[in-house]
Structures are given as structure tokens and as C-alpha cells.
Amino acid sequence: MARLKEFYRDTVIKQLRDQFNYASSMQVPRISKITLNMGLGEAVADKKVVQHAVEDMTLIAGQKPVVTRSRKSIAGFKI
């Protein structure tokens, strides 16, 4: 994440200051939290889908995701 923070600090803040005519770099909005979510409806039929999704999300985020399953089985949702 240090790479993204450095890119934001060096490139994005300067571009936003120029685009919106901010007087100070402290006026530029900051990113406080990034949340990634992935729904896997097809995981009901094939359990390998979850493993592939975990690998993909790890590559995207740079950290291992938490796999959360449904608490309750609802027949209408095919969970």
C-alpha cells in the first residue's frame, strides 16, 4: 500500500490542486478507507470458485481476504 500512498501524495494531490485551484494541499480530500467486496453466487455449485476468488483478491489488494459465508440458508436465494 505504500506504493499507492506515494502515488497519491506525489501525483494525485498535485493534479487536484491544479484542477480545483486549492490554495493548500491540506484542502485536497483524502482517502481514509478502501473497501473491496466480491459476491460469489456461483460458489454454490463449484467450491473451486472461492479459491480462485481468494487468489484474485489477494493479487488486487495485496493482502489475504477474509472469506465470509452466509449465516442462514435461504432457499429462494439458493445459498
Coordinates of C-alpha atoms in Angstrom, one line a residue:
M1 CA 0.0 0.0 0.0
A2 CA 3.0 2.3 0.4
R3 CA 3.2 2.5 -3.4
L4 CA -0.3 3.7 -3.7
K5 CA 0.1 6.2 -0.9
E6 CA 3.2 7.6 -2.5
F7 CA 1.5 7.9 -5.9
Y8 CA -1.4 9.7 -4.3
R9 CA 0.9 12.0 -2.4
D10 CA 3.2 12.8 -5.3
T11 CA 0.8 12.8 -8.3
V12 CA -2.9 12.9 -7.4
I13 CA -2.7 15.7 -4.9
K14 CA -0.8 18.0 -7.3
Q15 CA -3.3 17.3 -10.1
L16 CA -6.3 18.0 -7.8
R17 CA -4.7 21.2 -6.6
D18 CA -4.3 22.4 -10.2
Q19 CA -7.7 21.3 -11.3
F20 CA -9.8 22.7 -8.4
N21 CA -7.5 25.7 -7.6
Y22 CA -6.9 24.7 -3.9
A23 CA -4.6 27.1 -2.1
S24 CA -3.1 24.4 0.1
S25 CA -2.5 20.7 -0.2
M26 CA -4.4 20.2 3.0
Q27 CA -7.6 21.2 1.2
V28 CA -7.4 18.2 -1.1
P29 CA -9.8 15.4 0.0
R30 CA -8.0 12.4 1.5
I31 CA -8.8 8.7 1.1
S32 CA -9.4 7.3 4.6
K33 CA -10.6 3.8 3.8
I34 CA -10.8 1.4 0.8
T35 CA -13.2 -1.5 1.0
L36 CA -13.2 -4.3 -1.5
N37 CA -16.2 -6.7 -1.8
M38 CA -16.8 -9.7 -4.1
G39 CA -20.0 -11.7 -4.4
L40 CA -19.7 -15.3 -5.4
G41 CA -23.2 -16.7 -6.3
E42 CA -21.7 -19.4 -8.5
A43 CA -19.7 -20.8 -5.5
V44 CA -22.8 -22.8 -4.5
A45 CA -22.2 -25.2 -7.4
D46 CA -18.4 -25.2 -7.5
K47 CA -16.2 -24.8 -4.4
K48 CA -13.0 -24.1 -6.5
V49 CA -14.6 -20.7 -7.4
V50 CA -13.9 -19.5 -3.8
Q51 CA -10.2 -20.5 -4.0
H52 CA -9.8 -18.7 -7.3
A53 CA -11.6 -15.6 -6.0
V54 CA -9.3 -15.5 -2.9
E55 CA -6.2 -15.7 -5.2
D56 CA -7.6 -12.9 -7.4
M57 CA -8.5 -10.7 -4.4
T58 CA -5.0 -11.2 -2.9
L59 CA -3.4 -10.0 -6.1
I60 CA -5.7 -6.9 -6.2
A61 CA -5.5 -5.9 -2.6
G62 CA -2.0 -7.1 -1.6
Q63 CA -3.3 -8.9 1.5
K64 CA -5.3 -12.1 2.1
P65 CA -9.1 -11.5 2.1
V66 CA -11.5 -12.8 4.8
V67 CA -13.9 -15.3 3.4
T68 CA -17.4 -14.8 4.9
R69 CA -20.2 -17.3 4.2
S70 CA -23.9 -16.7 4.8
R71 CA -25.2 -17.4 8.3
K72 CA -28.5 -18.7 7.2
S73 CA -29.6 -20.8 4.2
I74 CA -32.4 -19.2 2.3
A75 CA -33.9 -21.4 -0.4
G76 CA -35.1 -18.5 -2.5
F77 CA -31.6 -17.2 -2.8
K78 CA -30.1 -20.7 -3.5
I79 CA -27.5 -20.2 -0.7

